[in-house]
Amino acid sequence: MNAQFKKGVLELCVLTILSRKDCYGFELVSRISRSIAMSDGTVYPLLKRLREDDLLTTYLVESTEGPPRKYYTLTERGAERQRQLLAEWHAFNQGVRQVIEGDETT
Amino acid sequence: MTRGQYLDLLEKNLSPLPRERVREIISDIFTHFDEGEEAGLSEAEIASALGAPEDVAREYLSMYISENGRRESATEEEREPRESRRPARFWPAEEEYDESWSFPLGEFGRLALELKAINLELHGHVAREVRAEFHGWRAPDHQGEYPAITFRTVENGLTVREEYPARSFGVNVLDSIIGGFPRLRGTLTVYVPTPISALVSEMSSGRQSIDGLSVESARVECASGSIEIDGIRCANAFTSSTNSGSQKLRDIEAGESAIRSTSGSIRLETMKAQSLTIEARSGSVQARGLTIENDADLSTNSGSLKVQSLACAEAKMNTSSGSLNAKDIATVTGLEIATTSGGLHADGVTARTLSTRSTSGSTHISEATAETVTARSASGSIRATLLRVADVHMTGASGSVELTLPHQSEFRYDLESSSGRIVIGFDGADKTKSRSAHGAIGEGTHHIAIGTASGSIQVKPG
């Protein structure tokens, strides 16, 4: 699939996963790369940008083994953005489907 | 790829970013490896799933550039209506910039300097404060932001940095892509209270010069800039290293000392130290007037190595393809000299054991005094003149061997050559032999053993 296209939906995927539950980096990244073929490394720059745009924040949780884990969680703005993107996605998806399936009434 | 290799490559490719951000990114990816291993994956599996470190770095870089662009265009649009907007000035006007500062450093201060394109001069002085002066020019970026030199006190010391405002980052990236056009240039002169406990000076392209400093330890580093030192006293460790810049070091007193360079040349004159390591890759090395308490280890790879007047406990000198010249060397125990293809000259050597090794280069030893002399060469010839008879062991393959000993020398000899001629110039020996010659001159207990394949052998008085 086209890389630019993937990048566009990546933000929606990250926000959606986090809207269900807080995740640590590896968990989040491998969840995404399992469904969309893309390298794990491209997700981290996005996480950084989302954090800078105040759509998500992080907090540390002590782990029984090893160093504390950094969890990512949505901010209120992030949750709002997720709802907005999801709505846009549904509308877009529906539009695309109409075009492909040819049931436009013109 | 291992975690270490991956992170190294990533860090290298992130170098245009501010340090703080690089550290953050590296820490995130480092943790990713931890978490992946906990999930049962190997380092190699995690690395390959991450994708090439160059690609990941590019992603971060392009994100910063576009982020910056986004902010710029927003502010510019706010400021001016669209029509009257002037095109961005890419190389802004220069501006003269003079400033001076002074700071208390404390009794045993530490001075850490991190500078980019400006030249640095460090002078030792007696007052208890740091005085600094900058003279040069600076240029704003296209947002009108000026770079600055900032001073910061940290842990009983002082840190000096050349800093850009965070917002001009996009320009920095472009700068480094286009060719590193520096926006702050000139000379920063720092008068350092002496003695201080530690000096750490790291620069990328500026030249640094140091004189009259007295410190407990010093680490001076430069990437492409050069280093000049004229007078430094270090109670403990001293290291000086450059990548492509050259080093000119004079009048150094130090504990353990190390001087390193990749392609830059090294010139060292007058040094007293506990130990000395000089390592150069393609740069040449010239050293003279060295007194080293313990070991001296001097090596270059393809550059030439020239050492004159060295006194030490034990010395090793090494080049690969460069030539090696050693003159007036005195060691308490051993002196080891080795080259691969470069020629080897040792003139005026005093050591308990002297050993030389060469592959294709020729070996020339003159005026040597030693108890044991070992010389080995494959295709190069060996010529040696000893001031005193010694136990000698020389082997050559296709090269010839010529050994000159004092007239009155007494020794036993075993000389063997497969196809070369053997000539012994001492009275009482058969003058010419082929294949092998065994015997003794006088009552000597010293043993001369020389073996070659096709090279000739000559032992003569001189």
XYZ file of C-alpha atoms in Angstrom:
568
model
C 0.000 0.000 0.000
C 1.099 3.562 -0.659
C 3.274 4.924 2.171
C 1.667 8.383 2.272
C -1.743 6.795 2.455
C -0.681 4.611 5.339
C 0.790 7.548 7.203
C -2.520 9.333 6.995
C -4.457 6.569 8.689
C -1.693 5.797 11.151
C -2.668 8.676 13.407
C -6.253 7.422 13.507
C -5.058 3.905 14.387
C -2.815 5.093 17.205
C -5.504 7.290 18.705
C -8.122 4.568 18.405
C -6.032 1.906 20.108
C -5.302 4.336 22.926
C -8.965 5.285 23.223
C -9.621 1.683 24.248
C -6.730 1.262 26.628
C -3.405 2.797 27.659
C -0.425 1.026 26.072
C 3.337 0.972 26.416
C 5.444 1.566 23.307
C 6.176 -1.938 22.126
C 2.603 -3.085 22.760
C 1.150 -0.216 20.764
C 3.633 -0.443 17.933
C 3.369 -4.190 17.472
C -0.449 -3.969 17.612
C -0.337 -1.611 14.627
C 2.324 -3.398 12.586
C 0.379 -6.626 13.028
C -2.558 -5.165 11.064
C -0.916 -2.660 8.742
C 2.291 -3.661 7.002
C 4.694 -0.971 8.131
C 7.927 -0.884 10.044
C 7.734 -0.377 13.810
C 10.211 2.464 13.685
C 7.866 4.801 11.800
C 5.345 4.797 14.645
C 7.677 6.395 17.196
C 8.141 9.699 15.342
C 4.357 9.961 15.148
C 4.016 9.287 18.890
C 6.480 12.097 19.472
C 4.534 14.508 17.315
C 1.204 13.598 18.921
C 2.773 14.198 22.301
C 4.031 17.599 21.198
C 0.610 18.475 19.825
C -0.782 17.572 23.247
C -2.986 14.772 21.918
C -1.375 12.220 24.161
C 0.822 12.134 27.251
C 2.892 9.511 28.992
C 3.213 8.241 32.535
C 5.559 5.737 34.144
C 4.526 2.486 35.803
C 6.974 0.541 37.949
C 7.549 -2.897 36.530
C 8.296 -5.977 38.624
C 11.164 -6.831 36.338
C 13.326 -4.313 34.582
C 12.962 -0.543 34.326
C 9.619 1.272 34.722
C 7.392 1.220 31.664
C 6.297 4.311 29.855
C 2.567 4.199 29.092
C 0.893 6.346 26.487
C -2.549 7.729 27.189
C -4.929 10.066 25.351
C -5.483 13.597 26.551
C -8.919 15.118 26.325
C -7.867 16.823 23.106
C -6.625 13.477 21.838
C -9.926 11.786 22.564
C -11.755 14.546 20.785
C -9.401 14.341 17.825
C -9.946 10.592 17.675
C -13.728 11.006 17.462
C -13.345 13.661 14.798
C -10.895 11.608 12.711
C -13.050 8.508 13.035
C -16.100 10.381 11.794
C -14.085 11.767 8.888
C -12.814 8.289 8.140
C -16.317 6.806 8.078
C -17.554 9.542 5.786
C -14.526 9.167 3.533
C -14.818 5.399 3.531
C -18.451 5.560 2.607
C -17.711 7.987 -0.200
C -14.981 5.752 -1.561
C -17.248 2.731 -1.386
C -19.948 4.551 -3.306
C -17.499 5.430 -6.043
C -16.079 1.931 -6.256
C -19.395 0.148 -6.136
C -20.884 2.684 -8.591
C -24.220 3.307 -6.834
C -23.990 7.062 -7.238
C -27.191 8.684 -8.476
C -26.114 11.171 -11.108
C 21.865 -6.098 13.944
C 22.316 -5.816 17.704
C 20.688 -3.206 19.891
C 23.992 -1.370 20.247
C 24.643 -1.253 16.527
C 21.100 -0.120 15.841
C 21.190 2.684 18.377
C 24.647 3.811 17.208
C 23.469 4.115 13.628
C 20.278 5.836 14.672
C 22.162 8.331 16.792
C 24.610 9.066 14.009
C 21.787 9.745 11.568
C 20.000 11.976 14.055
C 23.016 14.205 14.574
C 21.476 17.367 13.053
C 18.845 17.363 15.818
C 19.418 19.086 19.156
C 21.068 16.787 21.654
C 18.187 16.777 24.094
C 15.813 15.452 21.429
C 18.269 12.830 20.261
C 18.590 11.597 23.817
C 14.807 11.329 24.106
C 14.482 9.399 20.856
C 17.313 7.020 21.717
C 15.738 6.395 25.093
C 12.375 5.562 23.472
C 13.905 3.091 21.038
C 16.126 1.634 23.757
C 13.009 0.948 25.828
C 11.323 -0.559 22.786
C 14.115 -3.144 22.696
C 13.618 -3.879 26.409
C 9.901 -4.388 25.934
C 10.374 -6.475 22.829
C 12.804 -8.763 24.628
C 10.341 -9.180 27.461
C 7.832 -10.275 24.823
C 10.300 -12.964 23.813
C 11.884 -11.485 20.685
C 15.601 -11.351 19.935
C 17.498 -8.113 19.389
C 17.873 -8.939 15.692
C 14.125 -9.552 15.288
C 13.232 -6.305 17.037
C 15.759 -4.395 14.943
C 14.472 -5.723 11.656
C 10.847 -5.000 12.609
C 11.818 -1.419 13.433
C 13.120 -0.884 9.904
C 16.445 0.595 8.829
C 17.740 3.116 11.404
C 18.465 5.543 8.553
C 14.780 5.483 7.573
C 13.600 5.973 11.122
C 16.004 8.893 11.547
C 14.796 10.440 8.292
C 11.252 10.221 9.568
C 12.186 12.176 12.699
C 14.140 14.728 10.711
C 11.438 15.393 8.165
C 8.930 15.676 10.975
C 10.994 18.443 12.594
C 11.526 20.284 9.366
C 7.861 20.284 8.437
C 6.874 21.176 11.977
C 9.105 24.174 11.829
C 7.809 25.150 8.437
C 4.275 24.940 9.761
C 4.991 27.336 12.586
C 6.893 29.734 10.383
C 4.212 30.094 7.777
C 1.565 30.571 10.448
C 3.420 33.415 12.118
C 4.375 35.056 8.863
C 0.826 35.057 7.647
C -0.308 36.633 10.849
C 2.267 39.349 10.530
C 1.807 40.436 6.953
C -0.884 40.258 4.304
C -0.205 37.813 1.546
C 0.603 40.236 -1.282
C 3.312 42.191 0.462
C 5.108 39.164 1.765
C 8.765 39.326 0.860
C 10.569 36.160 -0.095
C 12.477 34.701 2.844
C 16.044 35.918 3.005
C 18.085 32.801 3.188
C 21.515 34.204 3.996
C 20.863 37.112 6.293
C 23.224 40.032 6.859
C 26.145 39.633 9.164
C 26.530 41.704 12.261
C 29.634 42.529 14.274
C 29.335 41.147 17.734
C 31.553 41.968 20.695
C 30.851 40.901 24.188
C 32.704 40.145 27.384
C 31.713 38.302 30.517
C 33.215 37.251 33.820
C 32.150 34.588 36.304
C 33.462 33.144 39.554
C 34.456 29.535 39.034
C 35.207 28.457 42.610
C 38.275 26.969 44.187
C 38.429 23.706 42.249
C 36.267 24.486 39.303
C 35.535 22.536 36.242
C 35.283 24.123 32.842
C 33.331 22.393 30.124
C 33.128 23.933 26.676
C 30.976 22.831 23.814
C 31.293 24.991 20.767
C 30.656 24.679 17.088
C 32.167 26.898 14.473
C 33.889 29.524 16.539
C 37.563 29.553 17.403
C 38.504 29.152 21.013
C 41.516 30.461 22.873
C 42.140 29.360 26.431
C 44.691 31.206 28.510
C 45.669 30.423 32.072
C 45.537 33.384 34.454
C 45.790 34.009 38.186
C 42.444 35.514 39.198
C 39.676 33.331 40.660
C 37.195 34.032 37.945
C 36.653 33.159 34.354
C 36.896 36.050 31.994
C 35.642 35.597 28.467
C 35.586 37.815 25.434
C 33.994 37.228 22.100
C 34.754 39.081 18.974
C 33.351 38.117 15.605
C 30.128 38.240 13.741
C 26.795 36.578 13.928
C 23.924 36.350 11.528
C 20.245 35.954 12.301
C 18.266 33.188 10.702
C 15.308 34.098 8.522
C 13.136 34.572 11.579
C 15.544 37.113 12.979
C 16.804 34.854 15.762
C 20.425 35.313 16.765
C 22.674 32.547 17.974
C 24.336 33.244 21.270
C 27.103 32.024 23.501
C 25.586 30.988 26.795
C 27.263 30.324 30.113
C 25.775 28.063 32.693
C 27.063 27.036 36.102
C 26.821 23.337 36.840
C 28.186 21.269 39.741
C 30.959 23.526 40.862
C 31.899 24.344 37.326
C 31.010 26.325 34.294
C 29.649 25.201 30.947
C 29.979 27.331 27.871
C 27.883 26.593 24.805
C 27.217 28.093 21.475
C 23.471 27.954 21.300
C 20.766 28.670 18.822
C 17.287 29.538 19.955
C 15.213 26.374 19.792
C 12.967 27.833 17.114
C 15.728 28.211 14.564
C 16.110 24.482 14.432
C 14.734 24.151 10.929
C 17.477 26.417 9.717
C 20.043 24.296 11.495
C 18.874 21.252 9.656
C 18.967 23.077 6.363
C 22.376 24.441 7.247
C 23.761 21.048 7.835
C 22.181 19.736 4.668
C 23.413 22.592 2.527
C 26.881 22.643 3.967
C 27.021 23.835 7.540
C 26.932 27.590 7.060
C 27.754 28.833 10.551
C 25.779 31.743 11.926
C 28.187 32.602 14.670
C 31.809 32.974 13.838
C 34.743 34.585 15.500
C 37.030 33.986 18.429
C 36.038 33.319 22.006
C 38.931 34.055 24.320
C 38.589 32.561 27.783
C 40.938 33.357 30.652
C 40.824 30.378 32.956
C 41.758 30.607 36.653
C 44.603 28.225 37.161
C 44.831 25.656 38.589
C 41.350 24.264 38.007
C 40.277 20.677 38.519
C 39.119 19.707 35.058
C 38.927 21.031 31.576
C 36.612 19.457 29.028
C 36.549 21.121 25.664
C 34.541 19.735 22.765
C 34.295 21.518 19.477
C 33.138 20.574 16.041
C 34.713 22.813 13.451
C 36.418 25.643 15.279
C 40.116 25.837 15.988
C 41.135 25.726 19.628
C 44.317 26.968 21.136
C 45.422 26.572 24.726
C 48.343 28.112 26.548
C 49.587 28.359 30.089
C 46.910 26.206 31.693
C 47.362 24.220 34.862
C 44.625 21.657 35.503
C 44.147 18.328 37.189
C 42.888 16.680 34.040
C 42.157 17.804 30.523
C 40.160 16.395 27.652
C 40.345 18.381 24.441
C 38.370 17.225 21.418
C 37.742 18.574 17.979
C 36.041 17.093 14.922
C 37.219 19.004 11.889
C 38.870 21.868 13.707
C 42.493 21.861 14.745
C 44.012 21.896 18.223
C 47.036 23.940 19.242
C 48.465 23.665 22.719
C 51.447 25.585 23.976
C 52.007 24.861 27.628
C 49.658 22.811 29.764
C 50.249 21.140 33.129
C 48.002 18.200 33.974
C 48.387 16.402 37.269
C 46.414 13.471 35.919
C 45.051 12.369 32.577
C 45.491 14.373 29.418
C 43.761 13.472 26.169
C 43.664 15.367 22.943
C 41.815 14.053 19.926
C 40.707 15.219 16.520
C 39.014 13.664 13.577
C 40.253 15.488 10.490
C 41.805 18.464 12.223
C 45.517 18.653 12.881
C 47.147 18.868 16.309
C 50.170 20.919 17.271
C 51.105 20.286 20.873
C 54.047 21.800 22.744
C 55.328 21.873 26.260
C 53.057 19.403 27.969
C 53.405 17.963 31.430
C 50.871 15.276 32.268
C 50.024 11.953 33.864
C 48.626 9.352 31.551
C 48.415 10.925 28.143
C 46.654 9.961 24.955
C 46.694 11.748 21.627
C 44.432 10.476 18.882
C 43.536 11.451 15.369
C 41.765 9.935 12.390
C 43.031 11.763 9.345
C 44.569 14.801 10.987
C 48.297 15.029 11.547
C 49.893 15.172 14.994
C 52.946 17.200 15.969
C 54.163 16.885 19.506
C 57.141 18.685 20.950
C 58.521 18.621 24.490
C 56.476 16.436 26.737
C 56.931 14.965 30.187
C 54.353 12.353 31.060
C 53.718 9.191 32.993
C 52.664 7.277 29.914
C 51.923 8.213 26.334
C 49.716 6.721 23.660
C 49.631 8.256 20.204
C 47.211 6.790 17.710
C 46.685 8.076 14.206
C 45.006 6.443 11.266
C 45.896 8.178 8.054
C 47.445 11.234 9.630
C 51.194 11.510 10.054
C 52.846 11.775 13.456
C 55.922 13.767 14.421
C 57.110 13.719 18.009
C 60.273 15.047 19.610
C 61.689 15.706 23.027
C 59.634 13.265 25.052
C 60.365 11.992 28.551
C 57.929 9.279 29.522
C 58.127 7.517 32.886
C 56.460 4.299 31.815
C 55.363 3.092 28.400
C 55.219 4.984 25.154
C 53.024 3.466 22.476
C 53.029 5.287 19.161
C 51.188 4.090 16.100
C 49.859 5.241 12.748
C 48.141 3.278 10.085
C 48.896 4.803 6.697
C 50.569 7.979 7.894
C 54.278 8.260 8.543
C 55.727 8.203 12.047
C 58.762 10.246 13.023
C 60.094 10.189 16.577
C 63.141 12.012 17.812
C 64.601 12.153 21.337
C 62.447 9.864 23.376
C 63.377 8.502 26.786
C 61.011 6.038 28.418
C 60.746 2.711 30.235
C 59.481 0.795 27.261
C 58.425 1.860 23.778
C 56.428 0.485 20.886
C 56.220 2.100 17.481
C 54.030 0.892 14.719
C 52.994 1.863 11.224
C 51.285 -0.090 8.536
C 51.991 1.493 5.150
C 53.660 4.668 6.348
C 57.397 5.027 6.877
C 58.866 4.971 10.364
C 61.798 7.048 11.550
C 63.143 6.759 15.096
C 66.147 8.786 16.176
C 67.832 9.029 19.566
C 65.598 6.715 21.503
C 66.563 5.463 24.957
C 64.463 2.923 26.791
C 65.117 1.096 30.040
C 63.826 -2.232 28.824
C 62.453 -2.865 25.359
C 61.996 -1.020 22.133
C 59.736 -2.599 19.539
C 59.440 -1.123 16.072
C 57.204 -2.534 13.360
C 56.092 -1.573 9.871
C 54.346 -3.464 7.112
C 55.240 -1.871 3.803
C 56.843 1.346 4.938
C 60.603 1.675 5.414
C 62.020 1.575 8.919
C 64.909 3.709 10.178
C 66.229 3.511 13.719
C 69.191 5.719 14.435
C 70.858 6.066 17.812
C 68.884 3.587 19.840
C 69.701 2.428 23.365
C 67.586 -0.347 24.814
C 67.977 -3.616 26.645
C 66.153 -5.373 23.857
C 65.612 -3.910 20.431
C 63.288 -5.675 18.060
C 62.110 -4.660 14.617
C 59.621 -6.244 12.289
C 58.833 -5.386 8.689
C 57.123 -7.144 5.807
C 58.136 -5.498 2.565
C 59.787 -2.340 3.804
C 63.539 -2.118 4.306
C 65.020 -1.960 7.807
C 67.893 0.322 8.631
C 69.362 0.323 12.140
C 72.346 2.501 12.920
C 74.328 3.406 16.049
C 72.367 0.986 18.178
C 73.309 -0.187 21.670
C 71.398 -3.140 23.061
C 71.887 -6.460 24.811
C 69.607 -8.252 22.390
C 68.728 -7.234 18.853
C 66.013 -9.019 16.930
C 65.150 -8.011 13.387
C 62.718 -9.723 11.095
C 61.794 -8.861 7.538
C 60.091 -10.760 4.735
C 61.016 -9.169 1.429
C 62.732 -6.058 2.743
C 66.465 -5.892 3.395
C 67.989 -5.415 6.849
C 71.022 -3.236 7.497
C 72.212 -2.803 11.054
C 75.206 -1.139 12.691
C 75.691 -1.875 16.378
C 77.967 0.142 18.658
C 78.462 -2.877 20.909
C 78.296 -6.560 20.127
C 74.983 -8.080 21.258
C 72.958 -11.240 20.988
C 71.603 -10.847 17.506
C 68.799 -12.728 15.874
C 67.900 -11.722 12.349
C 65.695 -13.413 9.804
C 64.961 -12.364 6.274
C 63.318 -14.144 3.365
C 64.193 -12.591 0.031
C 65.826 -9.491 1.459
C 69.533 -9.359 2.268
C 70.973 -8.889 5.761
C 74.025 -6.755 6.482
C 75.308 -6.517 10.053
C 78.158 -4.225 11.087
C 79.835 -4.758 14.476
C 82.737 -2.961 16.202
C 86.241 -4.102 15.180
C 87.127 -5.779 18.469
C 83.919 -7.771 18.682
C 84.047 -11.357 19.868
C 81.116 -13.671 19.240
C 79.861 -17.051 18.119
C 77.934 -17.149 14.879
C 75.432 -19.324 13.056
C 74.562 -17.980 9.633
C 72.310 -19.764 7.195
C 70.996 -18.904 3.762
C 69.204 -21.231 1.287
C 70.498 -19.620 -1.882
C 72.149 -16.354 -0.865
C 75.851 -15.671 -0.429
C 77.383 -15.453 3.063
C 80.296 -13.082 3.738
C 82.077 -12.669 7.081
C 84.512 -9.775 7.176
C 86.200 -10.551 10.507
C 89.732 -11.969 10.762
C 89.764 -15.623 11.688
C 86.635 -16.540 9.765
C 86.244 -18.076 6.345
C 85.562 -15.062 4.205
C 82.919 -16.423 1.879
C 80.609 -19.330 2.293
C 77.403 -20.506 0.767
C 74.453 -22.049 2.562
C 75.826 -21.925 6.098
C 78.628 -20.696 8.293
C 79.176 -21.626 11.923
C 82.048 -20.635 14.156
C 83.413 -18.085 16.608
C 85.449 -14.906 16.577
C 87.557 -14.619 19.744
C 86.193 -15.765 23.066
C 82.877 -14.025 22.853
C 79.775 -15.297 24.597
C 77.452 -13.269 22.412
C 75.606 -15.168 19.758
C 74.863 -13.951 16.243
C 72.212 -15.961 14.433
C 71.083 -14.874 10.968
C 68.928 -16.803 8.538
C 67.621 -15.900 5.084
C 66.061 -17.711 2.137
C 67.383 -16.086 -1.038
C 68.871 -12.947 0.485
C 72.608 -12.656 1.056
C 74.194 -12.322 4.503
C 77.109 -10.116 5.403
C 78.714 -9.657 8.831
C 81.536 -7.132 8.893
C 83.580 -4.903 11.174
C 82.983 -1.184 10.844
